[in-house]
Coordinates of C-alpha atoms in Angstrom, one line a residue:
M1 CA 0.0 0.0 0.0
T2 CA 1.4 3.4 -1.0
Q3 CA 1.9 5.7 1.9
V4 CA 0.2 9.1 1.6
R5 CA 2.6 12.0 1.9
P6 CA 1.6 14.5 4.6
V7 CA 0.8 18.2 4.2
L8 CA 3.4 20.3 5.9
V9 CA 1.7 23.1 8.0
L10 CA 4.1 25.8 9.3
T11 CA 2.8 27.7 12.3
H12 CA 4.3 30.8 14.1
V13 CA 2.2 31.0 17.3
P14 CA 0.2 28.3 19.1
H15 CA -3.2 29.9 18.7
E16 CA -3.0 30.3 14.9
G17 CA -3.3 26.7 13.8
P18 CA -4.7 25.3 10.6
G19 CA -8.3 25.2 11.7
L20 CA -10.7 24.2 8.9
I21 CA -7.7 23.7 6.6
A22 CA -6.8 20.5 8.3
A23 CA -10.2 19.0 7.8
G24 CA -10.2 20.1 4.2
V25 CA -6.9 18.3 3.5
D26 CA -8.6 15.1 4.8
G27 CA -5.2 13.4 5.2
P28 CA -2.1 13.3 7.3
V29 CA -0.9 16.7 8.4
R30 CA 2.6 17.5 9.9
V31 CA 2.7 20.7 11.9
R32 CA 6.0 22.4 12.5
T33 CA 7.2 25.7 14.0
V34 CA 10.6 26.8 12.8
L35 CA 10.3 30.5 13.4
D36 CA 13.4 31.0 15.6
D37 CA 15.5 28.1 14.2
P38 CA 18.5 29.4 12.4
D39 CA 18.9 26.1 10.5
P40 CA 15.6 24.3 10.5
R41 CA 15.4 20.8 9.0
L42 CA 12.3 21.1 6.8
P43 CA 11.2 18.0 4.8
A44 CA 12.1 17.8 1.2
L45 CA 9.3 18.6 -1.3
G46 CA 9.3 15.0 -2.4
E47 CA 8.2 14.0 1.1
V48 CA 5.1 16.2 1.3
S49 CA 1.9 16.6 -0.7
G50 CA 1.4 20.3 0.0
V51 CA 2.6 23.2 2.1
V52 CA 0.5 25.4 4.3
V53 CA 1.9 28.5 6.1
M54 CA -0.3 30.1 8.8
G55 CA -0.4 33.5 10.4
G56 CA 1.4 35.3 13.2
P57 CA 2.0 38.7 14.8
M58 CA 5.6 39.1 13.5
D59 CA 6.7 41.0 10.3
A60 CA 7.2 38.7 7.3
D61 CA 10.8 40.1 6.9
D62 CA 11.7 40.2 10.5
V63 CA 15.4 39.2 10.7
R64 CA 15.0 38.4 14.4
H65 CA 13.2 35.2 13.3
P66 CA 15.7 33.4 11.1
G67 CA 13.3 30.6 10.4
L68 CA 11.2 32.9 8.2
V69 CA 14.1 32.9 5.6
A70 CA 13.9 29.1 5.4
E71 CA 10.1 29.3 4.9
R72 CA 10.6 31.7 2.0
R73 CA 13.1 29.3 0.4
L74 CA 10.8 26.4 0.8
L75 CA 7.8 28.3 -0.7
A76 CA 9.8 29.5 -3.7
A77 CA 10.9 26.0 -4.4
A78 CA 7.4 24.6 -3.9
V79 CA 5.9 26.9 -6.5
D80 CA 8.7 26.1 -8.9
A81 CA 8.0 22.4 -8.3
D82 CA 4.2 22.8 -8.8
V83 CA 3.5 21.7 -5.2
P84 CA 0.1 22.9 -3.8
V85 CA 0.7 25.8 -1.4
L86 CA -1.6 27.8 0.8
G87 CA -0.4 30.9 2.7
V88 CA -2.8 32.6 5.2
C89 CA -2.2 36.2 6.5
L90 CA 1.5 36.2 7.5
G91 CA 1.8 33.1 5.4
M92 CA 0.6 35.0 2.3
Q93 CA 3.1 37.8 3.0
I94 CA 5.9 35.3 3.3
L95 CA 4.7 33.7 0.0
A96 CA 4.7 37.0 -1.7
L97 CA 8.2 37.8 -0.5
A98 CA 9.3 34.3 -1.7
L99 CA 8.0 35.3 -5.2
G100 CA 9.8 38.6 -5.3
A101 CA 7.0 41.0 -4.2
R102 CA 7.4 43.9 -1.8
L103 CA 6.1 44.0 1.8
H104 CA 4.5 47.2 3.1
L105 CA 4.6 47.4 6.9
R106 CA 1.7 49.2 8.7
H107 CA 0.0 49.8 5.4
G108 CA -3.5 49.9 6.9
S109 CA -5.2 48.0 9.8
E110 CA -8.1 45.7 9.2
V111 CA -9.3 43.8 12.2
G112 CA -12.8 42.2 12.3
F113 CA -15.4 40.9 9.9
A114 CA -15.8 42.8 6.6
P115 CA -16.3 41.9 3.0
V116 CA -13.7 41.3 0.3
D117 CA -14.3 41.7 -3.4
V118 CA -13.5 38.6 -5.3
V119 CA -12.3 39.8 -8.7
A120 CA -11.2 36.6 -10.5
D121 CA -12.1 32.9 -10.6
D122 CA -10.2 30.4 -8.6
P123 CA -10.9 26.7 -7.9
V124 CA -10.3 27.2 -4.2
L125 CA -11.2 30.8 -3.4
G126 CA -14.3 30.6 -5.6
A127 CA -16.2 28.6 -3.0
L128 CA -16.4 31.6 -0.8
G129 CA -18.5 33.6 -3.3
I130 CA -18.3 36.9 -5.0
R131 CA -18.2 39.2 -2.0
P132 CA -17.9 37.1 1.2
T133 CA -17.7 38.6 4.6
V134 CA -14.5 37.3 6.2
L135 CA -12.3 37.8 9.2
H136 CA -9.4 40.2 8.9
W137 CA -6.6 40.6 11.4
H138 CA -3.6 42.5 9.9
S139 CA -1.9 45.8 9.2
D140 CA 0.7 44.9 6.7
A141 CA 0.2 44.4 3.0
V142 CA 2.1 43.1 -0.1
D143 CA 2.3 43.9 -3.8
L144 CA 1.0 41.4 -6.3
P145 CA 3.9 39.1 -7.2
S146 CA 5.0 39.3 -10.9
G147 CA 3.0 36.9 -13.0
A148 CA 0.4 36.3 -10.2
T149 CA -3.3 36.7 -10.6
L150 CA -5.1 39.1 -8.3
L151 CA -8.1 37.3 -6.7
A152 CA -9.6 39.5 -4.1
S153 CA -9.2 43.1 -2.9
T154 CA -10.4 45.7 -0.4
P155 CA -9.9 49.5 -0.5
T156 CA -7.4 49.3 2.5
T157 CA -5.6 46.3 1.2
P158 CA -5.5 46.0 -2.6
V159 CA -4.0 42.5 -2.6
Q160 CA -6.2 40.4 -0.4
A161 CA -5.7 37.1 -2.3
F162 CA -3.7 36.0 -5.3
R163 CA -2.9 32.8 -7.3
A164 CA 0.7 32.1 -8.5
G165 CA 0.7 28.8 -10.2
S166 CA 0.2 26.0 -7.6
A167 CA 0.2 28.7 -4.7
L168 CA -2.8 30.5 -3.2
G169 CA -2.3 33.4 -0.9
L170 CA -5.1 34.7 1.4
Q171 CA -4.6 37.8 3.6
F172 CA -7.7 37.1 5.6
H173 CA -8.7 34.1 7.8
P174 CA -11.4 31.7 6.4
E175 CA -9.8 28.9 8.4
V176 CA -11.2 30.3 11.7
T177 CA -14.0 28.4 13.5
R178 CA -16.1 29.7 16.4
S179 CA -13.8 28.0 19.0
M180 CA -10.7 29.5 17.3
L181 CA -12.3 33.0 17.4
D182 CA -13.1 32.6 21.1
L183 CA -9.4 31.6 21.6
W184 CA -8.1 34.6 19.7
L185 CA -10.4 37.0 21.6
A186 CA -9.0 35.5 24.9
T187 CA -5.4 35.8 23.8
P188 CA -3.7 39.1 24.9
D189 CA -1.3 39.1 21.9
M190 CA -4.4 39.2 19.6
T191 CA -6.4 41.8 21.4
S192 CA -3.9 44.2 23.0
A193 CA -4.6 46.9 20.5
L194 CA -8.4 46.6 20.8
D195 CA -10.7 48.1 23.4
P196 CA -13.3 45.9 25.1
D197 CA -16.1 47.2 22.8
E198 CA -14.1 46.2 19.7
V199 CA -13.5 42.7 21.1
E200 CA -17.2 42.3 21.8
A201 CA -18.2 43.6 18.4
I202 CA -15.9 41.0 16.8
R203 CA -17.5 38.3 18.9
A204 CA -21.0 39.3 17.9
D205 CA -20.0 39.6 14.3
G206 CA -18.6 36.1 14.5
A207 CA -21.9 34.8 15.7
T208 CA -23.5 36.4 12.7
H209 CA -21.2 35.6 9.9
L210 CA -19.4 32.3 10.8
P211 CA -22.5 30.1 10.3
T212 CA -22.4 31.2 6.6
L213 CA -18.6 31.5 6.3
V214 CA -17.6 28.2 7.8
P215 CA -19.6 25.9 5.3
A216 CA -18.2 28.0 2.4
A217 CA -14.7 27.8 3.8
E218 CA -15.1 24.0 4.2
K219 CA -15.8 23.7 0.5
A220 CA -12.8 26.0 -0.3
F221 CA -10.4 23.9 1.7
A222 CA -11.9 20.7 0.4
A223 CA -11.0 22.0 -3.1
F224 CA -7.5 22.6 -1.8
G225 CA -7.5 19.1 -0.4
E226 CA -8.3 17.7 -3.9
L227 CA -5.2 19.5 -5.3
V228 CA -3.1 18.0 -2.5
R229 CA -4.5 14.5 -3.0
A230 CA -3.9 14.8 -6.8
R231 CA -0.2 15.1 -5.9
G232 CA -0.4 12.0 -3.8

C-alpha cells in the first residue's frame, strides 16, 4: 500500500493553527514551527503533498526570526515544483516575498469581519462567493507578485488574495472556527490593540457571519485538499 505524503503546516504561534484547513486536507498533516530556528530541518518537497503557512504577529521580513528565511526558500521551491501551497495572512506575505514582491509594513489596519471583493475565478477561493464577509486581522500588505493573478481586494488592502501557479495566498482568515475565534479573543497578543467594545463587536459579528462563512470555507479547503491528493 502506497503511503500518503503529509501536508506540511508551518505555524508561528500556538493559537494560529490550521483550523478548517486540516479538515479540508482530509489526510495526514505534519505541523512544524521553525520561526526561531536558524537552520531548520524542513522536509524535502518530495516528502510532502502540500505546504500550508499560517499567520502570526511578526513581520514577514523580521530578521529576528531566522526561520522565516527558510520558509521563504521552501515556498519559492514549492511553487517552482508545482506543489500545492496555501499561505494565510502572514503566510501570504511570506509567500509574496518568496515570489519577489514587496512588503508594506503598517499599510493599513483591518481587524474584524468585513467583505472582500473577489475579482477573478479560482478553484479554491471561488467557493467563498463573489463578496464574502471574512475575518481580517492584519496591518501589513504586499504587492502582487510578478505573474500572479489578483483574486480579491479591499480599498485598504488591494492584494487580499492571489494565485501564483500552484500557490494561493489569502490575507484574511477563512480557516477560523467559532472556537478559534473565542481563543483569539481571549489571547492578549491578539487583542492588546483593541478596546473591550471592539472585542465584543468581533465576537458578535462572528456569531452572525461564521454560520455562513464556515460551510463555504469548508468547500474551499476541500478543493485545496483535492489538489493535494492529486499530488499524492
